[in-house]
Coordinates of C-alpha atoms in Angstrom, one line a residue:
Chain A
M1 CA -0.4 -15.6 14.8
D2 CA 2.7 -16.7 16.2
F3 CA 3.2 -21.3 16.5
T4 CA 4.1 -20.7 20.1
E5 CA 0.4 -18.8 20.5
F6 CA -1.7 -21.1 17.7
V7 CA 0.2 -24.2 19.7
T8 CA -0.9 -23.0 23.4
D9 CA -4.6 -21.7 22.3
R10 CA -5.4 -24.5 20.0
Q11 CA -3.0 -27.6 21.2
H12 CA -6.0 -29.0 24.0
T13 CA -9.0 -28.9 21.1
L14 CA -6.4 -30.9 19.3
L15 CA -5.6 -33.0 21.0
R16 CA -9.4 -34.0 21.9
F17 CA -9.9 -34.1 18.2
A18 CA -7.3 -36.2 17.6
T19 CA -8.6 -38.6 20.5
A20 CA -11.9 -38.7 19.0
L21 CA -10.4 -40.1 15.8
S22 CA -7.8 -42.7 16.9
G23 CA -9.8 -43.5 19.4
D24 CA -6.3 -43.3 21.7
S25 CA -4.9 -40.7 23.4
R26 CA -1.3 -41.6 23.0
R27 CA -1.7 -42.1 19.9
A28 CA -3.8 -38.9 19.7
E29 CA -0.5 -37.4 20.7
E30 CA 2.1 -38.4 18.5
I31 CA 0.0 -37.3 15.4
V32 CA -1.1 -34.2 16.9
A33 CA 2.8 -33.9 17.4
D34 CA 4.3 -34.9 14.1
V35 CA 1.6 -32.4 12.3
L36 CA 2.8 -29.6 14.6
A37 CA 5.8 -30.2 13.7
R38 CA 5.9 -30.5 9.8
A39 CA 2.9 -26.9 10.4
Y40 CA 6.0 -25.4 12.0
E41 CA 7.8 -25.7 8.8
Q42 CA 5.7 -23.6 7.0
W43 CA 4.6 -21.7 10.1
D44 CA 5.2 -18.4 7.9
R45 CA 2.9 -19.7 5.3
I46 CA -0.1 -21.5 6.7
S47 CA -0.3 -18.8 9.2
R48 CA -1.5 -16.0 6.5
L49 CA -4.3 -18.7 5.8
E50 CA -7.9 -17.3 6.3
Q51 CA -8.4 -21.0 8.0
V52 CA -5.3 -21.9 10.0
N53 CA -7.7 -24.1 12.2
A54 CA -9.5 -25.9 9.6
Y55 CA -5.9 -26.7 7.7
V56 CA -4.5 -28.5 10.9
R57 CA -7.0 -30.4 11.3
R58 CA -7.4 -32.2 7.8
M59 CA -3.8 -32.4 8.1
I60 CA -4.2 -34.1 11.3
V61 CA -6.9 -35.8 9.3
N62 CA -4.5 -36.9 6.6
E63 CA -2.1 -37.8 9.0
F64 CA -4.2 -40.4 10.6
L65 CA -5.5 -42.2 7.4
S66 CA -1.8 -42.1 6.1
R67 CA -0.6 -43.6 9.6
K68 CA 1.7 -46.8 9.6
R69 CA -0.7 -49.8 10.8
R70 CA 2.0 -50.7 13.7
D71 CA -0.8 -50.9 16.5
H72 CA -3.3 -52.9 14.5
R73 CA -5.5 -55.4 15.4
T74 CA -8.2 -57.7 15.1
I75 CA -11.2 -56.9 17.4
P76 CA -13.7 -59.9 17.3
L77 CA -16.8 -58.7 16.2
A78 CA -18.5 -60.8 17.8
D79 CA -17.7 -60.0 21.2
L80 CA -19.2 -56.5 20.6
T81 CA -22.9 -56.9 19.2
G82 CA -25.5 -57.6 21.4
Y83 CA -23.1 -55.9 24.2
A84 CA -25.8 -53.3 24.3
E85 CA -28.5 -55.4 24.7
H86 CA -28.1 -57.5 27.8
V87 CA -26.9 -54.8 30.3
P88 CA -29.5 -53.6 32.3
D89 CA -30.8 -50.6 33.5
P90 CA -30.7 -48.1 34.8
A91 CA -26.9 -48.3 33.4
T92 CA -27.8 -48.6 29.8
G93 CA -26.7 -45.2 28.7
H94 CA -23.3 -45.8 29.7
A95 CA -22.6 -49.1 29.1
Q96 CA -24.1 -48.2 25.2
R97 CA -21.9 -44.9 24.8
D98 CA -19.1 -47.2 26.1
A99 CA -20.2 -50.3 23.9
L100 CA -20.6 -47.6 21.1
I101 CA -16.9 -46.4 21.4
A102 CA -15.9 -49.9 21.8
Q103 CA -17.8 -50.4 18.6
L104 CA -15.9 -47.4 16.6
A105 CA -12.5 -48.8 17.0
T106 CA -14.7 -51.5 14.4
L107 CA -14.6 -48.9 11.5
T108 CA -12.6 -47.7 8.8
R109 CA -9.8 -45.5 9.1
R110 CA -12.2 -43.4 6.2
Q111 CA -15.7 -44.3 8.2
R112 CA -14.3 -43.0 11.3
A113 CA -12.6 -39.9 10.1
A114 CA -16.2 -38.9 8.4
I115 CA -17.9 -39.9 11.4
V116 CA -15.9 -37.9 13.8
L117 CA -16.0 -35.1 11.3
R118 CA -20.0 -35.2 10.8
Y119 CA -20.9 -36.4 14.8
Y120 CA -17.7 -34.6 16.7
E121 CA -16.4 -32.0 14.7
G122 CA -20.6 -31.1 13.0
L123 CA -19.2 -30.9 9.9
S124 CA -21.5 -30.6 6.7
D125 CA -20.7 -33.6 4.2
T126 CA -19.4 -30.8 1.5
E127 CA -16.9 -30.2 4.0
I128 CA -15.9 -33.3 5.6
A129 CA -15.6 -34.3 1.3
D130 CA -13.0 -31.9 0.9
T131 CA -11.3 -32.9 3.8
L132 CA -10.8 -36.3 3.1
G133 CA -10.3 -35.7 -0.8
C134 CA -13.0 -37.8 -2.0
A135 CA -16.7 -37.3 -3.6
L136 CA -19.7 -36.7 -1.6
G137 CA -21.1 -40.3 -1.9
T138 CA -18.0 -41.5 -0.9
V139 CA -18.2 -40.2 2.2
R140 CA -21.9 -40.7 2.3
S141 CA -21.4 -44.3 1.9
N142 CA -18.8 -44.1 4.1
I143 CA -20.9 -42.3 7.4
S144 CA -24.0 -44.7 5.9
R145 CA -21.5 -48.2 6.3
G146 CA -20.3 -46.6 9.5
L147 CA -23.9 -45.8 11.3
A148 CA -24.9 -49.6 10.0
I149 CA -22.2 -51.3 12.0
L150 CA -22.8 -49.0 14.8
R151 CA -26.1 -49.1 14.7
V152 CA -26.8 -45.9 15.0
E153 CA -30.4 -45.2 14.2
Q154 CA -30.5 -42.6 11.2
R155 CA -33.3 -40.2 11.5
E156 CA -32.2 -38.3 8.5
P157 CA -31.8 -40.8 5.8
D158 CA -29.5 -39.7 3.1
P159 CA -30.5 -39.5 -1.1
P160 CA -32.0 -42.2 -2.5
G161 CA -28.6 -42.8 -4.5
D162 CA -26.0 -43.0 -1.9
R163 CA -27.9 -45.6 0.5
T164 CA -25.4 -48.8 0.4
R165 CA -25.9 -51.6 0.9
A166 CA -25.7 -53.4 4.7
P167 CA -21.5 -53.6 5.4
M168 CA -19.8 -56.6 5.3
L169 CA -18.8 -58.0 8.8
T170 CA -14.8 -57.6 8.4
V171 CA -13.3 -56.2 11.6
E172 CA -10.8 -53.5 11.2
E173 CA -8.7 -51.7 14.4
H174 CA -7.0 -48.8 13.9
Chain B
M1 CA -30.1 -48.6 18.9
P2 CA -28.3 -45.6 20.0
T3 CA -29.2 -42.2 18.2
E4 CA -27.1 -39.8 16.5
N5 CA -27.4 -37.6 19.7
E6 CA -26.0 -40.2 22.1
L7 CA -23.3 -41.1 19.2
R8 CA -22.4 -37.6 19.4
D9 CA -21.9 -37.5 23.0
A10 CA -19.9 -41.1 22.7
L11 CA -17.1 -39.0 20.7
T12 CA -17.1 -36.2 23.3
A13 CA -16.7 -38.3 26.4
L14 CA -13.8 -40.6 23.5
A15 CA -12.2 -37.0 23.2
D16 CA -12.7 -36.5 27.2
Q17 CA -9.6 -38.1 27.5
A18 CA -7.5 -35.9 25.5
P19 CA -5.1 -35.7 27.9
D20 CA -5.7 -31.9 29.5
N21 CA -2.5 -30.6 27.8
C22 CA -2.1 -26.2 28.6
D23 CA 1.3 -25.1 28.4
A24 CA 3.6 -24.8 25.5
S25 CA 5.5 -27.8 26.1
L26 CA 3.8 -29.3 23.0
A27 CA 4.9 -26.2 20.7
E28 CA 8.5 -27.0 21.4
R29 CA 8.3 -30.9 21.4
S30 CA 6.7 -30.0 17.8
R31 CA 10.2 -28.0 17.1
R32 CA 11.5 -30.3 17.9
R33 CA 9.8 -33.2 16.2
N34 CA 10.4 -30.8 13.4
S35 CA 14.4 -31.5 13.3
Q36 CA 14.5 -35.4 13.7
L37 CA 11.8 -35.6 10.5
R38 CA 14.1 -33.2 8.1
Q39 CA 16.8 -35.6 9.6
R40 CA 15.3 -38.5 8.0
S41 CA 13.7 -36.0 5.6
R42 CA 17.4 -36.3 4.2
I43 CA 18.4 -39.7 3.6
L44 CA 14.2 -40.8 2.4
L45 CA 14.4 -37.6 0.2
P46 CA 15.8 -39.2 -2.7
I47 CA 13.8 -42.5 -2.5
M48 CA 10.6 -40.9 -1.9
A49 CA 11.5 -38.1 -5.1
A50 CA 12.2 -41.5 -6.9
A51 CA 9.3 -43.4 -6.0
T52 CA 7.0 -39.4 -7.0
V53 CA 8.3 -39.7 -10.3
L54 CA 6.9 -43.2 -10.7
A55 CA 4.1 -43.1 -8.9
V56 CA 3.2 -39.6 -11.5
A57 CA 4.7 -41.5 -14.6
A58 CA 2.0 -44.3 -14.1
A59 CA -1.2 -41.8 -12.7
S60 CA -0.7 -40.7 -15.8
L61 CA -0.3 -43.8 -17.5
L62 CA -3.5 -44.8 -16.2
A63 CA -5.3 -41.5 -16.5
V64 CA -6.9 -41.7 -12.5
N65 CA -8.8 -39.0 -11.6
R66 CA -7.6 -39.1 -7.4
P67 CA -9.0 -36.4 -5.9
T68 CA -6.5 -34.6 -4.3
G69 CA -5.2 -33.3 -0.5
T70 CA -5.4 -36.9 0.9
T71 CA -1.7 -36.6 2.4
G72 CA 0.7 -34.3 2.8
Q73 CA -0.7 -30.3 3.0
P74 CA -3.5 -30.1 1.9
S75 CA -5.2 -27.5 -0.2
L76 CA -6.9 -24.9 1.8
P77 CA -9.9 -26.4 2.5
A78 CA -13.7 -24.8 2.0
A79 CA -15.2 -22.5 4.6
S80 CA -15.9 -24.8 7.9
T81 CA -18.5 -24.9 10.3
A82 CA -17.7 -24.6 13.7
P83 CA -16.4 -27.2 15.1
L84 CA -18.7 -28.9 18.0
L85 CA -16.5 -27.6 21.2
V86 CA -19.3 -27.9 24.0
T87 CA -22.0 -30.4 23.5
G88 CA -25.3 -30.8 25.7
T89 CA -25.7 -29.6 29.3
L90 CA -22.6 -27.5 31.2
P91 CA -20.8 -29.3 33.9
A92 CA -21.2 -27.2 37.7
N93 CA -17.6 -28.3 39.0
R94 CA -15.6 -27.6 35.2
Y95 CA -15.4 -24.8 33.2
V96 CA -15.7 -25.3 29.5
F97 CA -13.4 -22.7 28.1
N98 CA -10.2 -20.7 28.7
L99 CA -10.1 -16.8 28.1
A100 CA -6.1 -16.6 26.8
P101 CA -4.5 -13.7 28.1
I102 CA -5.6 -10.3 27.4
P103 CA -2.8 -7.4 27.6
G104 CA -4.1 -5.1 30.6
Y105 CA -5.8 -7.4 31.8
T106 CA -7.1 -10.2 34.3
T107 CA -9.9 -12.6 34.9
R108 CA -11.9 -14.3 37.4
N109 CA -14.1 -16.9 37.4
L110 CA -18.0 -16.1 37.8
T111 CA -20.3 -18.5 37.7
T112 CA -21.0 -22.3 36.2
S113 CA -24.4 -23.9 35.8
A114 CA -26.1 -26.1 33.7
T115 CA -27.1 -23.2 30.7
Q116 CA -24.2 -20.5 31.0
Q117 CA -19.8 -20.7 32.3
S118 CA -18.8 -16.6 32.6
A119 CA -16.4 -15.1 34.0
A120 CA -15.1 -11.1 35.3
V121 CA -12.4 -9.7 32.9
E122 CA -10.6 -6.4 34.6
T123 CA -7.5 -4.3 35.3
S124 CA -5.3 -5.3 36.7
A125 CA -6.5 -2.9 39.7
G126 CA -9.5 -5.1 40.1
H127 CA -11.6 -3.0 38.7
A128 CA -14.2 -4.6 36.7
V129 CA -14.6 -3.7 33.1
A130 CA -16.5 -6.7 31.0
T131 CA -18.7 -10.0 31.8
V132 CA -17.7 -12.9 29.3
A133 CA -20.8 -16.0 29.2
L134 CA -21.0 -18.9 27.6
Y135 CA -24.4 -20.5 26.5
A136 CA -25.0 -24.2 26.2
P137 CA -25.8 -25.1 22.8
G138 CA -29.6 -23.7 22.2
S139 CA -30.2 -22.4 25.6
W140 CA -30.4 -18.8 23.8
Q141 CA -30.4 -17.1 21.3
P142 CA -30.3 -13.0 21.6
A143 CA -32.9 -11.4 19.9
R144 CA -30.9 -9.0 17.2
P145 CA -30.6 -4.9 18.5
T146 CA -31.9 -2.3 15.5
D147 CA -28.4 -1.0 16.1
A148 CA -26.8 -4.0 15.5
R149 CA -23.8 -3.9 13.3
D150 CA -22.4 -7.1 12.5
V151 CA -18.6 -8.8 13.3
T152 CA -17.0 -11.7 13.1
V153 CA -15.3 -13.5 16.3
N154 CA -12.4 -16.3 15.5
G155 CA -14.1 -17.0 12.4
R156 CA -17.5 -17.1 13.6
S157 CA -20.2 -14.0 12.7
G158 CA -22.1 -12.3 15.5
F159 CA -23.2 -7.9 15.6
Y160 CA -22.1 -5.9 18.1
G161 CA -24.9 -3.1 19.5
T162 CA -27.3 -2.2 22.4
L163 CA -28.7 -6.1 23.6
H164 CA -32.4 -5.9 25.5
V165 CA -31.9 -9.1 28.3
S166 CA -33.8 -10.1 31.3
P167 CA -31.6 -10.6 34.2
A168 CA -31.8 -14.5 34.0
E169 CA -30.6 -14.2 30.6
L170 CA -27.8 -12.9 31.8
A171 CA -27.3 -15.7 35.1
G172 CA -28.0 -18.5 33.2
L173 CA -30.6 -21.2 35.7
V174 CA -28.9 -20.6 39.2
F175 CA -31.6 -17.4 39.1
Q176 CA -33.6 -17.9 36.1
R177 CA -35.1 -20.3 39.5
M178 CA -34.7 -17.5 41.7
S179 CA -36.7 -15.6 39.1
L180 CA -39.9 -18.1 39.2
T181 CA -40.4 -16.7 42.9
Q182 CA -38.6 -13.4 42.5
P183 CA -39.6 -12.8 39.4
D184 CA -38.2 -9.4 38.2
R185 CA -39.3 -9.1 34.9
S186 CA -37.8 -5.9 34.2
E187 CA -35.3 -5.6 31.0
L188 CA -31.1 -4.9 31.6
A189 CA -30.2 -2.6 28.3
L190 CA -26.1 -3.5 27.1
P191 CA -25.1 -1.2 25.2
G192 CA -21.9 -2.2 23.2
A193 CA -22.7 -6.0 23.9
L194 CA -21.3 -8.2 21.0
A195 CA -22.9 -11.7 20.4
W196 CA -21.7 -14.4 18.5
Q197 CA -21.9 -18.0 17.9
Y198 CA -19.1 -19.5 19.2
Q199 CA -20.7 -23.2 17.1
P200 CA -23.8 -23.7 15.3
G201 CA -26.9 -22.8 17.8
A202 CA -24.2 -21.9 20.7
W203 CA -24.3 -18.1 21.7
A204 CA -21.8 -16.4 23.3
L205 CA -21.8 -12.6 25.1
V206 CA -18.7 -10.3 26.3
Y207 CA -20.7 -6.9 27.7
A208 CA -20.1 -4.5 30.5
Y209 CA -19.9 -6.0 34.0
A210 CA -23.3 -5.6 35.7
E211 CA -23.6 -8.7 38.4
Q212 CA -26.8 -8.5 39.4
K213 CA -27.5 -5.2 40.0
M214 CA -24.8 -2.7 39.9
P215 CA -24.4 -0.3 37.8
A216 CA -22.8 -1.3 34.5
T217 CA -19.5 0.7 34.2
A218 CA -19.1 2.2 30.6
A219 CA -20.1 0.2 27.5
L220 CA -17.4 -1.6 25.2
T221 CA -15.9 -0.4 22.1
K222 CA -16.9 -2.1 19.2
Q223 CA -13.1 -2.9 19.6
Q224 CA -12.5 -3.7 23.3
A225 CA -15.6 -6.2 22.9
I226 CA -13.7 -7.6 19.8
T227 CA -10.6 -7.8 21.5
I228 CA -11.9 -9.7 24.3
A229 CA -14.0 -12.1 22.6
R230 CA -11.1 -13.7 20.8
A231 CA -9.9 -14.2 24.5
L232 CA -12.7 -17.0 24.6
R233 CA -11.4 -20.2 23.9
P234 CA -14.4 -23.1 24.2
G235 CA -13.9 -26.1 24.4
Q236 CA -10.9 -25.8 26.7
S237 CA -12.2 -28.1 30.0
R238 CA -10.2 -27.0 33.7
A239 CA -11.1 -27.0 36.6
A240 CA -12.9 -24.8 38.9
R241 CA -12.0 -24.6 42.2
V242 CA -14.5 -23.9 45.2
P243 CA -13.7 -22.7 48.7
A244 CA -15.8 -26.4 50.7
Q245 CA -16.6 -29.8 50.0
F246 CA -20.6 -31.4 51.2
S247 CA -20.4 -34.5 52.3
A248 CA -23.8 -34.9 54.1
L249 CA -25.9 -33.0 51.2
P250 CA -30.3 -33.6 51.4
A251 CA -30.7 -36.2 50.2
G252 CA -31.5 -35.7 46.0
L253 CA -29.4 -32.4 45.5
Q254 CA -26.8 -32.3 43.2
L255 CA -24.4 -29.2 42.8
Q256 CA -26.5 -27.5 39.9
G257 CA -24.1 -24.4 39.6
I258 CA -21.1 -22.3 41.5
T259 CA -21.2 -18.4 41.7
W260 CA -18.1 -16.8 42.1
R261 CA -17.8 -12.8 43.5
S262 CA -15.1 -10.4 44.7
T263 CA -15.3 -6.8 44.3
T264 CA -12.5 -4.7 44.5
G265 CA -10.2 -4.7 47.0
Q266 CA -12.1 -7.6 48.6
E267 CA -11.6 -11.6 49.3
P268 CA -13.1 -13.7 46.5
S269 CA -16.4 -15.6 48.2
A270 CA -18.4 -18.5 46.5
L271 CA -22.0 -19.4 46.1
F272 CA -22.8 -22.7 45.5
S273 CA -26.4 -23.6 44.2
F274 CA -27.4 -27.1 44.9
G275 CA -31.0 -27.9 44.0
P276 CA -33.0 -31.5 42.6
S277 CA -33.4 -32.7 39.1
D278 CA -37.3 -32.1 39.6
T279 CA -37.0 -28.9 38.5
T280 CA -40.3 -27.5 40.3
K281 CA -38.5 -27.7 43.7
T282 CA -35.9 -24.8 44.2
T283 CA -33.1 -24.8 45.2
L284 CA -30.3 -24.1 47.7
M285 CA -28.2 -22.0 47.8
V286 CA -24.9 -22.1 50.3
G287 CA -22.8 -19.3 50.2
V288 CA -19.0 -19.0 52.2
N289 CA -17.6 -16.0 52.4
P290 CA -14.4 -14.3 54.3
G291 CA -15.3 -13.8 57.4
T292 CA -14.1 -9.7 58.9
G293 CA -12.2 -11.0 61.1
A294 CA -10.4 -12.7 64.4
H295 CA -13.7 -13.2 65.4
L296 CA -15.4 -14.6 62.4
P297 CA -12.9 -15.5 59.6
H298 CA -15.3 -17.3 57.5
S299 CA -18.9 -16.6 56.4
V300 CA -21.3 -19.4 55.3
T301 CA -25.2 -17.7 54.2
I302 CA -28.1 -20.3 53.7
A303 CA -30.9 -19.5 51.5
T304 CA -33.6 -20.5 49.6
P305 CA -35.2 -18.6 46.4
H306 CA -38.2 -17.7 48.5
G307 CA -35.7 -14.9 50.3
S308 CA -35.8 -16.7 53.0
T309 CA -32.3 -16.7 54.6
F310 CA -30.5 -18.7 57.3
H311 CA -27.9 -16.3 57.9
G312 CA -24.8 -17.4 60.1
G313 CA -21.6 -16.5 60.7
Y314 CA -18.9 -19.6 63.0
T315 CA -15.3 -19.6 64.1
A316 CA -13.5 -23.3 64.4
A317 CA -12.2 -22.4 67.2
Q318 CA -16.3 -21.9 69.1
G319 CA -17.2 -26.1 67.8
D320 CA -21.0 -26.7 66.1
L321 CA -22.8 -24.5 65.3
E322 CA -25.4 -23.3 67.7
V323 CA -28.6 -24.1 66.3
T324 CA -31.7 -23.0 67.1
D325 CA -35.4 -23.5 65.8
G326 CA -37.7 -21.3 66.2
N327 CA -42.0 -22.5 65.0
A328 CA -40.9 -19.6 61.6
Y329 CA -38.0 -19.4 62.3
L330 CA -34.6 -21.2 61.4
S331 CA -31.2 -19.6 63.5
L332 CA -27.7 -21.5 61.9
T333 CA -25.9 -18.8 63.3
S334 CA -23.6 -18.4 66.8
L335 CA -21.4 -15.0 66.6
T336 CA -22.7 -11.3 64.9
D337 CA -19.6 -10.1 62.9
D338 CA -18.2 -8.3 65.5
G339 CA -18.0 -11.7 67.5
T340 CA -20.8 -10.2 70.7
G341 CA -23.8 -12.0 70.2
P342 CA -26.1 -13.8 68.2
R343 CA -27.7 -13.2 64.8
E344 CA -31.6 -12.5 64.8
P345 CA -32.7 -15.4 63.0
Q346 CA -33.9 -15.2 59.9
P347 CA -37.2 -16.6 58.5
S348 CA -37.5 -20.5 57.3
D349 CA -40.3 -21.3 54.2
H350 CA -39.6 -24.7 55.6
E351 CA -38.3 -26.5 52.0
Y352 CA -35.9 -28.3 53.3
T353 CA -35.8 -29.4 57.4
L354 CA -33.9 -28.3 60.5
A355 CA -32.0 -31.5 60.5
Q356 CA -31.6 -31.8 57.2
L357 CA -29.8 -28.1 57.1
T358 CA -27.8 -29.3 60.1
A359 CA -26.4 -31.8 59.0
L360 CA -25.6 -30.1 55.5
V361 CA -23.3 -27.4 57.2
K362 CA -21.8 -29.8 59.7
G363 CA -20.8 -32.2 57.4
M364 CA -18.9 -28.6 55.7
H365 CA -15.2 -29.0 55.4
L366 CA -13.8 -25.5 54.6
A367 CA -10.6 -25.1 52.7
R368 CA -7.8 -24.2 55.1
D369 CA -7.9 -20.3 54.9
V370 CA -11.1 -19.3 53.4
A371 CA -9.6 -15.7 52.1
D372 CA -7.1 -17.6 50.4
V373 CA -8.0 -18.9 46.8
S374 CA -4.8 -21.6 46.7
T375 CA -6.1 -23.8 50.0
W376 CA -9.5 -24.1 47.8
F377 CA -10.6 -27.2 46.8
D378 CA -11.2 -29.5 43.0
A379 CA -15.0 -27.9 42.5
A380 CA -14.6 -32.4 41.4
T381 CA -14.4 -33.4 44.8
A382 CA -17.6 -30.5 46.1
T383 CA -19.8 -33.1 47.0
Q384 CA -17.7 -35.9 47.5

């Protein structure tokens, strides 16, 4: 597949994924542009891969994880916790979603990447481990901690060996 | 406490904030960015190389066994599952997919509904060739045909063969509701159909064109079906366009779907489906069609699933509609197609009152030229 054709076909999907990952459409554009710039250089090799889309997605995750933290800032967790509980009906659904989006910003990059890969991209834990380049247990730990911070109810708990303790309340915006 | 599904919805909503960037400019920007990065690399490369040598030496000394692929170019990933490109029910006013250009063919809109969206693939002469339908996750699962042959579409598995489906399955929710009151239990055989999962639990279908009960064109060959299927781009949201806006819908009605129709040599028309959230109530269909000449530049058809039709054509010059309310009849008509006199009133099921229907039509704002798609509105504004 020609590079331009690939970008035309996939850019919106890549931008969506990068936005979910970074929480910021401007930053997502930067990430995608940088990744595609590097992909362009090696397109002859990449285009011959069987899983081009997965490969570029992984480049985006790596770019997100390795970017300089120039946008680093701190959000006081106290301002976010309990937000959803105090919102009256009937707007609870939207408010809860907004609160979830806000709290995603409080996760570490690896927690956030693991959660986005599972709940947005629909990858299995094994695939997430492969994408993040870490052990399966680390993936589950990151997801479990992330869900705990987000206070998301897990329908199926992780295997007993992978259960983690409650997250520390240190907050980091990436 | 939010659930995992609500987390998925939140992530999708976050992704929706991504810019709509559907041209090739990003490819060009990427090339320019590449040049900048290469320039920077010429300066940084010696430093990075030295740092890498030191890092490798340190890692060897410490016998650190780190997994690979966390930075830079990753190794080839394991077999991937589909990304969740489409979640929940489908919007009525936007398409959740795009079709990449298919050499030798053009495409046009067919339907939106909560469960299915579709588009038609035509020859450049306007002859319908195939329908491409994308179903909402979990809304439809085809039975594997006895003559099925396994195929792969963009890395996703599916099958090619003779599908047996009901008309409602093909048409999505809009006509499924109609089928409740006009049950059509006949089964359509679709030879040369290709069904595949564009993401886990969500199916797409390509089949030889068979709008409503019109005879299908020749079955698609396997290669034709695959070529068309490969053009489907789920997750690429784009606005739908419509020839009318409605400011006075009966209370409780919402836009639930749009069907676009056109046959060779004719201008397109649009059929809106409005319905209440209570699915036991009937859907109200409003068709906006190009007229047949100076006397009738547009026609508007209002129908309910009971088969009753309020059919009326009117001209902008004529002003307000003439409305006649009979005991069991209702007419929203002013002129016949040739402009010579009133139409015969059509029976009504009285699901909606005369006042509601009159308000609906009077609150309808038509595009400057219904026959000219370029004057149509963004469907997101259809009920504002």
